[in-house]
Short mmCIF file of C-alpha atoms and ligand atoms in Angstrom, two decimals:
data_model
loop_
_atom_site.label_atom_id
_atom_site.label_comp_id
_atom_site.label_asym_id
_atom_site.label_seq_id
_atom_site.Cartn_x
_atom_site.Cartn_y
_atom_site.Cartn_z
CA UNK A 1 -212.42 128.78 127.00
CA UNK A 2 -209.61 128.85 124.45
CA UNK A 3 -207.48 131.98 124.92
CA UNK A 4 -205.86 132.60 121.57
CA UNK A 5 -202.82 134.30 120.10
CA UNK A 6 -203.09 134.71 116.33
CA UNK A 7 -199.63 135.05 114.80
CA UNK A 8 -200.20 136.74 111.43
CA UNK A 9 -203.75 137.91 112.13
CA UNK A 10 -203.91 140.18 109.06
CA UNK A 11 -203.13 137.43 106.56
CA UNK A 12 -205.47 135.08 104.76
CA UNK A 13 -205.36 132.41 107.51
CA UNK A 14 -205.36 135.03 110.28
CA UNK A 15 -208.47 136.77 108.97
CA UNK A 16 -210.25 133.43 108.50
CA UNK A 17 -209.32 132.45 112.04
CA UNK A 18 -210.97 135.60 113.37
CA UNK A 19 -213.99 134.87 111.15
CA UNK A 20 -214.46 131.55 112.96
CA UNK A 21 -213.69 133.02 116.39
CA UNK A 22 -216.28 135.76 115.83
CA UNK A 23 -219.03 133.11 115.55
CA UNK A 24 -218.25 131.62 118.98
CA UNK A 25 -217.74 134.31 121.62
CA UNK A 26 -218.63 131.78 124.33
CA UNK A 27 -215.76 129.47 123.29
CA UNK A 28 -212.92 131.78 122.32
CA UNK A 29 -211.15 134.87 123.58
CA UNK A 30 -208.44 136.68 121.60
CA UNK A 31 -205.46 137.51 123.85
CA UNK A 32 -202.85 138.58 121.28
CA UNK A 33 -202.71 139.56 117.62
CA UNK A 34 -199.64 140.09 115.45
CA UNK A 35 -199.08 141.57 112.01
CA UNK A 36 -196.09 142.76 110.06
CA UNK A 37 -197.10 145.99 108.34
CA UNK A 38 -200.90 146.13 107.99
CA UNK A 39 -201.49 148.53 110.88
CA UNK A 40 -204.95 149.75 109.88
CA UNK A 41 -206.42 146.25 109.68
CA UNK A 42 -204.69 145.25 112.92
CA UNK A 43 -206.18 148.31 114.67
CA UNK A 44 -209.65 147.29 113.46
CA UNK A 45 -209.10 143.77 114.77
CA UNK A 46 -208.00 145.19 118.14
CA UNK A 47 -211.12 147.36 118.30
CA UNK A 48 -213.28 144.28 117.72
CA UNK A 49 -211.49 141.64 119.83
CA UNK A 50 -209.78 143.71 122.59
CA UNK A 51 -206.58 141.65 122.88
CA UNK A 52 -204.17 142.18 125.74
CA UNK A 53 -201.24 142.56 123.31
CA UNK A 54 -200.71 143.54 119.67
CA UNK A 55 -197.37 143.13 117.89
CA UNK A 56 -196.07 144.67 114.66
CA UNK A 57 -192.80 144.49 112.74
CA UNK A 58 -191.20 147.91 113.24
CA UNK A 59 -191.00 150.85 115.67
CA UNK A 60 -192.76 153.09 113.13
CA UNK A 61 -195.63 150.63 112.72
CA UNK A 62 -195.88 150.36 116.51
CA UNK A 63 -196.13 154.15 116.85
CA UNK A 64 -198.82 154.28 114.22
CA UNK A 65 -200.77 151.47 115.88
CA UNK A 66 -200.49 153.09 119.36
CA UNK A 67 -201.94 156.26 117.92
CA UNK A 68 -204.88 154.50 116.28
CA UNK A 69 -205.65 152.48 119.43
CA UNK A 70 -205.40 155.37 121.87
CA UNK A 71 -207.67 157.53 119.67
CA UNK A 72 -210.33 154.89 120.25
CA UNK A 73 -209.58 154.58 123.97
CA UNK A 74 -208.29 151.00 123.57
CA UNK A 75 -205.91 149.63 126.20
CA UNK A 76 -204.16 146.91 124.12
CA UNK A 77 -200.43 146.96 124.76
CA UNK A 78 -198.29 147.45 121.63
CA UNK A 79 -194.86 145.87 121.06
CA UNK A 80 -192.72 145.34 117.95
CA UNK A 81 -190.04 143.08 116.51
CA UNK A 82 -189.20 139.36 116.54
CA UNK A 83 -188.83 139.09 120.34
CA UNK A 84 -192.27 140.59 120.79
CA UNK A 85 -193.73 137.82 118.61
CA UNK A 86 -192.37 135.34 121.13
CA UNK A 87 -193.79 137.41 124.00
CA UNK A 88 -197.20 137.20 122.31
CA UNK A 89 -197.11 133.46 121.62
CA UNK A 90 -195.93 132.58 125.15
CA UNK A 91 -198.18 134.89 127.22
CA UNK A 92 -199.31 133.06 130.32
CA UNK A 93 -202.90 134.03 129.51
CA UNK A 94 -202.67 132.25 126.10
CA UNK A 95 -203.42 128.52 125.77
CA UNK A 96 -203.80 128.32 121.98
CA UNK A 97 -201.58 129.71 119.23
CA UNK A 98 -202.62 129.97 115.60
CA UNK A 99 -199.29 129.92 113.76
CA UNK A 100 -200.19 131.81 110.59
CA UNK A 101 -197.13 133.93 109.84
CA UNK A 102 -195.81 133.16 106.38
CA UNK A 103 -192.31 131.73 106.05
CA UNK A 104 -189.32 131.38 108.36
CA UNK A 105 -190.33 134.47 110.37
CA UNK A 106 -192.90 132.28 112.09
CA UNK A 107 -190.44 129.70 113.41
CA UNK A 108 -189.30 131.22 116.72
CA UNK A 109 -192.68 132.34 118.08
CA UNK A 110 -194.17 128.98 117.09
CA UNK A 111 -191.47 126.76 118.55
CA UNK A 112 -191.34 128.83 121.74
CA UNK A 113 -195.10 128.42 122.09
CA UNK A 114 -194.59 124.67 121.62
CA UNK A 115 -191.96 124.63 124.36
CA UNK A 116 -194.38 126.54 126.59
CA UNK A 117 -196.94 123.75 126.13
CA UNK A 118 -199.58 125.72 124.21
CA UNK A 119 -201.99 124.11 121.75
CA UNK A 120 -200.40 124.86 118.38
CA UNK A 121 -202.61 125.22 115.34
CA UNK A 122 -200.02 124.94 112.60
CA UNK A 123 -200.66 126.73 109.30
CA UNK A 124 -197.06 127.97 109.00
CA UNK A 125 -195.67 124.83 107.33
CA UNK A 126 -192.31 126.52 106.65
CA UNK A 127 -191.57 126.52 110.40
CA UNK A 128 -191.93 122.74 110.54
CA UNK A 129 -190.08 122.11 107.25
CA UNK A 130 -187.15 124.17 108.56
CA UNK A 131 -186.85 122.62 111.97
CA UNK A 132 -188.52 119.17 111.59
CA UNK A 133 -187.34 116.88 114.37
CA UNK A 134 -186.44 119.77 116.69
CA UNK A 135 -189.96 121.13 116.42
CA UNK A 136 -191.59 117.74 116.98
CA UNK A 137 -189.32 117.13 119.95
CA UNK A 138 -190.32 120.46 121.48
CA UNK A 139 -193.96 119.37 121.19
CA UNK A 140 -193.31 115.94 122.68
CA UNK A 141 -191.19 117.26 125.55
CA UNK A 142 -193.64 119.92 126.70
CA UNK A 143 -196.75 117.85 126.03
CA UNK A 144 -198.11 120.60 123.79
CA UNK A 145 -200.96 119.74 121.42
CA UNK A 146 -200.26 120.07 117.71
CA UNK A 147 -203.10 120.25 115.24
CA UNK A 148 -202.37 120.64 111.54
CA UNK A 149 -204.29 123.43 109.81
CA UNK A 150 -202.86 122.95 106.32
CA UNK A 151 -205.95 121.47 104.64
CA UNK A 152 -204.25 118.27 103.46
CA UNK A 153 -202.66 117.48 106.80
CA UNK A 154 -205.82 118.41 108.60
CA UNK A 155 -207.66 115.98 106.32
CA UNK A 156 -205.14 113.21 106.97
CA UNK A 157 -205.36 113.86 110.69
CA UNK A 158 -209.14 113.52 110.49
CA UNK A 159 -208.78 110.22 108.61
CA UNK A 160 -206.44 108.65 111.17
CA UNK A 161 -207.93 106.13 113.58
CA UNK A 162 -207.14 108.03 116.74
CA UNK A 163 -207.64 111.66 115.74
CA UNK A 164 -210.26 112.12 118.42
CA UNK A 165 -208.62 110.24 121.22
CA UNK A 166 -205.07 111.47 121.15
CA UNK A 167 -203.07 114.27 119.81
CA UNK A 168 -201.74 113.02 116.47
CA UNK A 169 -200.75 109.99 118.48
CA UNK A 170 -200.42 107.83 115.38
CA UNK A 171 -196.86 109.04 114.93
CA UNK A 172 -194.58 106.13 114.23
CA UNK A 173 -197.25 103.48 114.81
CA UNK A 174 -198.41 103.02 111.26
CA UNK A 175 -197.92 99.33 110.90
CA UNK A 176 -199.76 98.75 114.18
CA UNK A 177 -202.64 100.90 112.99
CA UNK A 178 -202.88 99.19 109.61
CA UNK A 179 -202.05 102.29 107.57
CA UNK A 180 -200.51 101.64 104.14
CA UNK A 181 -199.92 105.20 102.93
CA UNK A 182 -201.31 108.69 102.86
CA UNK A 183 -202.48 110.27 99.63
CA UNK A 184 -201.64 113.95 99.60
CA UNK A 185 -203.91 115.62 97.08
CA UNK A 186 -202.91 118.68 95.05
CA UNK A 187 -204.97 120.84 92.71
CA UNK A 188 -202.04 121.33 90.33
CA UNK A 189 -202.48 125.12 90.57
CA UNK A 190 -203.13 127.58 87.75
CA UNK A 191 -200.54 126.14 85.32
CA UNK A 192 -201.44 122.47 85.32
CA UNK A 193 -202.46 122.48 81.66
CA UNK A 194 -200.65 125.52 80.26
CA UNK A 195 -198.23 124.83 77.37
CA UNK A 196 -194.78 124.23 78.91
CA UNK A 197 -193.25 126.81 76.56
CA UNK A 198 -195.51 129.54 78.01
CA UNK A 199 -194.50 128.93 81.63
CA UNK A 200 -191.40 131.10 81.53
CA UNK A 201 -193.47 134.19 80.69
CA UNK A 202 -196.17 134.01 83.36
CA UNK A 203 -196.63 137.05 85.63
CA UNK A 204 -196.90 137.11 89.44
CA UNK A 205 -200.61 137.93 89.15
CA UNK A 206 -201.19 134.91 86.91
CA UNK A 207 -199.28 132.71 89.35
CA UNK A 208 -201.35 134.03 92.27
CA UNK A 209 -204.69 133.40 90.54
CA UNK A 210 -205.30 129.97 92.07
CA UNK A 211 -208.26 128.13 90.52
CA UNK A 212 -209.75 126.94 93.86
CA UNK A 213 -208.22 128.72 96.86
CA UNK A 214 -207.76 132.37 97.85
CA UNK A 215 -204.44 132.62 99.73
CA UNK A 216 -201.48 134.90 100.45
CA UNK A 217 -199.10 135.56 97.54
CA UNK A 218 -196.18 133.41 98.71
CA UNK A 219 -198.19 130.22 99.13
CA UNK A 220 -200.03 130.99 95.89
CA UNK A 221 -196.74 131.02 93.96
CA UNK A 222 -195.71 127.85 95.81
CA UNK A 223 -198.94 126.25 94.62
CA UNK A 224 -198.21 127.30 91.04
CA UNK A 225 -194.69 125.76 91.13
CA UNK A 226 -196.01 122.92 93.33
CA UNK A 227 -193.20 123.61 95.78
CA UNK A 228 -196.16 123.92 98.15
CA UNK A 229 -196.80 120.19 97.73
CA UNK A 230 -193.09 119.54 98.16
CA UNK A 231 -193.12 121.45 101.45
CA UNK A 232 -196.28 119.55 102.40
CA UNK A 233 -194.56 116.25 101.70
CA UNK A 234 -191.87 117.21 104.22
CA UNK A 235 -194.54 118.55 106.59
CA UNK A 236 -196.40 115.20 106.42
CA UNK A 237 -193.17 113.32 107.05
CA UNK A 238 -192.54 115.16 110.31
CA UNK A 239 -196.15 115.46 111.48
CA UNK A 240 -197.09 111.84 111.01
CA UNK A 241 -193.71 110.12 111.21
CA UNK A 242 -194.03 108.64 107.70
CA UNK A 243 -191.17 108.15 105.28
CA UNK A 244 -191.50 109.41 101.71
CA UNK A 245 -192.39 105.98 100.34
CA UNK A 246 -195.58 106.08 102.43
CA UNK A 247 -196.69 109.46 101.07
CA UNK A 248 -198.12 109.64 97.57
CA UNK A 249 -198.83 112.96 95.86
CA UNK A 250 -201.92 112.84 93.68
CA UNK A 251 -203.32 115.58 91.45
CA UNK A 252 -207.00 116.22 92.10
CA UNK A 253 -207.96 119.39 90.23
CA UNK A 254 -211.36 119.94 91.92
CA UNK A 255 -209.96 120.30 95.48
CA UNK A 256 -212.97 118.52 96.99
CA UNK A 257 -211.04 115.66 98.59
CA UNK A 258 -208.45 117.32 100.81
CA UNK A 259 -206.38 114.14 101.31
CA UNK A 260 -206.82 110.46 102.14
CA UNK A 261 -205.42 107.58 104.16
CA UNK A 262 -205.15 104.12 102.60
CA UNK A 263 -205.34 101.13 104.96
CA UNK A 264 -203.91 97.63 104.59
CA UNK A 265 -207.36 96.07 104.21
CA UNK A 266 -208.06 98.07 101.03
CA UNK A 267 -210.11 100.81 102.66
CA UNK A 268 -209.38 104.41 101.76
CA UNK A 269 -210.71 107.12 104.08
CA UNK A 270 -210.98 110.62 102.63
CA UNK A 271 -211.98 113.99 104.04
CA UNK A 272 -214.13 116.09 101.70
CA UNK A 273 -215.26 119.67 101.92
CA UNK A 274 -215.38 123.07 100.27
CA UNK A 275 -211.99 124.60 99.50
CA UNK A 276 -212.43 126.96 102.45
CA UNK A 277 -209.78 127.19 105.17
CA UNK A 278 -212.42 127.95 107.80
CA UNK A 279 -213.11 124.19 107.92
CA UNK A 280 -209.63 123.08 109.07
CA UNK A 281 -209.33 126.22 111.22
CA UNK A 282 -212.61 125.43 113.01
CA UNK A 283 -211.50 121.82 113.41
CA UNK A 284 -208.32 122.95 115.14
CA UNK A 285 -210.01 125.59 117.28
CA UNK A 286 -212.82 123.31 118.39
CA UNK A 287 -210.90 120.00 118.68
CA UNK A 288 -211.93 117.49 119.94
CA UNK A 289 -215.42 118.91 119.32
CA UNK A 290 -216.89 119.93 115.97
CA UNK A 291 -218.07 123.53 115.74
CA UNK A 292 -219.81 125.61 113.10
CA UNK A 293 -217.33 127.16 110.66
CA UNK A 294 -219.63 129.35 108.56
CA UNK A 295 -218.71 127.29 105.48
CA UNK A 296 -221.21 126.51 102.75
CA UNK A 297 -222.20 122.85 102.64
CA UNK A 298 -220.71 120.67 99.95
CA UNK A 299 -223.49 120.02 97.44
CA UNK A 300 -222.84 116.59 95.91
CA UNK A 301 -225.49 117.02 93.22
CA UNK A 302 -223.70 120.01 91.75
CA UNK A 303 -220.28 118.33 91.69
CA UNK A 304 -219.23 117.71 88.12
CA UNK A 305 -217.07 114.72 89.06
CA UNK A 306 -213.83 114.03 90.85
CA UNK A 307 -210.72 113.29 88.82
CA UNK A 308 -207.17 112.26 89.64
CA UNK A 309 -203.86 112.39 87.78
CA UNK A 310 -200.23 111.63 88.37
CA UNK A 311 -197.91 114.60 89.00
CA UNK A 312 -195.89 115.70 85.98
CA UNK A 313 -192.46 116.32 87.51
CA UNK A 314 -191.10 117.80 84.28
CA UNK A 315 -193.67 120.57 84.59
CA UNK A 316 -193.21 120.77 88.36
CA UNK A 317 -189.49 120.15 89.10
CA UNK A 318 -189.89 121.54 92.64
CA UNK A 319 -191.55 118.27 93.66
CA UNK A 320 -188.34 116.35 93.02
CA UNK A 321 -186.27 119.00 94.79
CA UNK A 322 -188.40 118.42 97.88
CA UNK A 323 -188.17 114.62 97.63
CA UNK A 324 -184.40 115.02 97.31
CA UNK A 325 -184.13 117.34 100.32
CA UNK A 326 -186.25 115.01 102.43
CA UNK A 327 -184.16 112.00 101.43
CA UNK A 328 -180.91 113.86 102.20
CA UNK A 329 -182.31 115.07 105.53
CA UNK A 330 -180.19 117.09 107.95
CA UNK A 331 -180.24 120.78 107.14
CA UNK A 332 -181.23 120.34 103.49
CA UNK A 333 -184.99 120.90 104.04
CA UNK A 334 -184.03 124.15 105.83
CA UNK A 335 -181.95 125.19 102.82
CA UNK A 336 -184.73 124.21 100.42
CA UNK A 337 -187.24 126.36 102.28
CA UNK A 338 -184.91 129.37 102.57
CA UNK A 339 -183.88 129.23 98.90
CA UNK A 340 -187.50 128.96 97.86
CA UNK A 341 -188.53 131.96 99.96
CA UNK A 342 -185.84 134.11 98.32
CA UNK A 343 -186.59 132.86 94.80
CA UNK A 344 -190.35 133.34 95.19
CA UNK A 345 -189.84 136.88 96.49
CA UNK A 346 -187.57 137.63 93.51
CA UNK A 347 -190.29 136.32 91.18
CA UNK A 348 -192.96 138.41 92.94
CA UNK A 349 -190.67 141.45 92.62
CA UNK A 350 -190.34 140.87 88.87
CA UNK A 351 -186.62 139.99 89.12
CA UNK A 352 -186.87 136.29 88.25
CA UNK A 353 -188.76 134.23 85.68
CA UNK A 354 -191.27 131.74 87.03
CA UNK A 355 -189.39 128.77 85.62
CA UNK A 356 -186.14 129.97 87.22
CA UNK A 357 -187.56 129.58 90.76
CA UNK A 358 -186.76 125.85 90.66
CA UNK A 359 -183.41 126.49 88.96
CA UNK A 360 -182.31 128.91 91.69
CA UNK A 361 -183.44 126.55 94.46
CA UNK A 362 -181.54 123.67 92.81
CA UNK A 363 -178.38 125.78 92.61
CA UNK A 364 -178.62 126.72 96.28
CA UNK A 365 -179.04 123.07 97.26
CA UNK A 366 -176.00 122.16 95.13
CA UNK A 367 -173.82 124.77 96.85
CA UNK A 368 -175.11 124.49 100.41
CA UNK A 369 -172.85 122.55 102.80
CA UNK A 370 -175.34 120.49 104.75
CA UNK A 371 -174.92 118.87 108.13
CA UNK A 372 -176.98 117.40 110.93
CA UNK A 373 -179.87 119.52 112.22
CA UNK A 374 -178.80 119.16 115.82
CA UNK A 375 -179.94 122.47 117.24
CA UNK A 376 -182.16 125.44 116.55
CA UNK A 377 -179.02 127.60 116.25
CA UNK A 378 -177.74 125.40 113.41
CA UNK A 379 -181.13 125.58 111.70
CA UNK A 380 -181.18 129.38 111.90
CA UNK A 381 -177.61 129.54 110.62
CA UNK A 382 -178.45 127.22 107.70
CA UNK A 383 -181.47 129.39 106.91
CA UNK A 384 -179.30 132.52 106.83
CA UNK A 385 -176.52 130.90 104.78
CA UNK A 386 -178.95 129.55 102.18
CA UNK A 387 -180.54 132.96 101.83
CA UNK A 388 -177.11 134.50 101.24
CA UNK A 389 -176.24 131.85 98.64
CA UNK A 390 -179.58 132.45 96.92
CA UNK A 391 -178.98 136.22 96.81
CA UNK A 392 -175.55 135.64 95.25
CA UNK A 393 -177.01 133.32 92.63
CA UNK A 394 -179.75 135.83 91.86
CA UNK A 395 -177.13 138.38 90.81
CA UNK A 396 -176.68 136.35 87.60
CA UNK A 397 -180.38 136.72 86.72
P1 NAD B 1 -200.48 135.94 104.13
O1 NAD B 1 -199.38 136.51 103.33
O2 NAD B 1 -201.89 136.22 103.71
O3 NAD B 1 -200.34 136.42 105.66
C1 NAD B 1 -199.13 136.35 106.32
C2 NAD B 1 -199.23 136.96 107.71
O4 NAD B 1 -197.91 136.93 108.28
C3 NAD B 1 -199.67 138.42 107.74
O5 NAD B 1 -200.43 138.68 108.88
C4 NAD B 1 -198.34 139.20 107.82
O6 NAD B 1 -198.50 140.43 108.47
C5 NAD B 1 -197.50 138.25 108.65
N1 NAD B 1 -196.08 138.38 108.34
C6 NAD B 1 -195.50 138.36 107.10
N2 NAD B 1 -194.16 138.48 107.21
C7 NAD B 1 -193.89 138.61 108.53
C8 NAD B 1 -192.69 138.79 109.28
N3 NAD B 1 -191.48 138.88 108.67
N4 NAD B 1 -192.78 138.87 110.62
C9 NAD B 1 -193.97 138.79 111.23
N5 NAD B 1 -195.14 138.61 110.58
C10 NAD B 1 -195.10 138.52 109.25
O7 NAD B 1 -200.23 134.38 104.20
P2 NAD B 1 -201.31 133.20 104.38
O8 NAD B 1 -201.81 132.79 103.05
O9 NAD B 1 -202.29 133.56 105.45
O10 NAD B 1 -200.37 132.02 104.89
C11 NAD B 1 -199.88 131.97 106.21
C12 NAD B 1 -199.24 130.62 106.46
O11 NAD B 1 -200.24 129.62 106.37
C13 NAD B 1 -198.18 130.24 105.42
O12 NAD B 1 -197.16 129.52 106.04
C14 NAD B 1 -198.94 129.33 104.46
O13 NAD B 1 -198.10 128.38 103.84
C15 NAD B 1 -199.91 128.65 105.40
N6 NAD B 1 -201.12 128.17 104.74
C16 NAD B 1 -201.96 129.06 104.16
C17 NAD B 1 -203.13 128.61 103.53
C18 NAD B 1 -204.10 129.58 102.91
O14 NAD B 1 -205.15 129.16 102.45
N7 NAD B 1 -203.83 130.88 102.88
C19 NAD B 1 -203.39 127.25 103.48
C20 NAD B 1 -202.51 126.37 104.08
C21 NAD B 1 -201.37 126.84 104.72
MG1 MG B 2 -202.16 122.78 101.80
#
């Protein structure tokens, strides 16, 4: 039985996780759920899944949740704040943590769960981008299992030779395993073909209208700027131990192939499926077994064709910012992620033009004094500093 904590249960990934869990009551038990502000939905989830613990962001939200739960005679304990997220992800009754908080807020509960040896289902790519080697070391030291949920990384994982026999054990053994490179596919988002001159006027709602995937607003904007693929490049580097020259980003507008692995003998192994996150979520929950995900079958006869293009880095400058941060290493990926979070929020709030997201991130990277990412404290400090620099830069916009 997998006893699960869902960090970010009210979000797009969180809700889809519960959709898969609901189908398999004999396999899964929900022990803890966390949300930031969506108390009503969290209360409904508690009424259905009866977790031991529920966590929200603030004292007021906790009070509201207590009230809703007690009215229904539910016994779920309620806590709030960042420390309570760690309590939830490290409960002794939990053996599996779905890390589905968006952004840096997910780092501490996820890395603490890794240290505690839980199976980590990683959707929260920002946590890994921020803390890279430290995160992977925490996994290796505790012997925790790490399964990528991001669809591309989940696809790559499935295409690796030893996905079923070890836990991402290919790390650092690429030449031995005959792997030439991984091909990270990207849809190109909603603005792939829009006239460049129109990009500066697009609205948050336009940016969030992804052609193939329904996701939270932050990752939707990241998909529109393609910073999402930049973050995924860094994510792939840390997850699979590959340098940037062994990771190729490829535009594939249909989002049918979720990524591929190219081998030295000329073979390319791809994972295909509907653009539906329940597939990678079910893979992670059920691993090493395959379970039903409730996803519609891919109908090959109705596919209109699969096409591929090179990335246009003039249109998507965030890709090069990510390559640059990865090449520089140290605390620069942390700064990249923090600057992007602030710039995206400013865009969503109507304070920044879409095309200025990349400009603000570039300026933060130029000003940030990087160093070695030797400890979690340094990572958190770099995150904070980059956010402060970004806020200062935003004053000029
Ligand atoms: P979302 O915005 O729909 O949900 C985010 C969740 O995090 C919510 O439950 C929210 O309550 C919680 N949260 C937000 N801020 C918080 C804070 N400060 N403290 C505690 N909790 C907080 O986001 P999403 O689309 O579900 O994405 C979640 C993560 O998964 C992101 O890192 C994203 O990059 C990754 N991911 C998402 C998808 C997708 O299809 N949605 C695909 C791949 C990867
Ligand atoms: Mg992805």
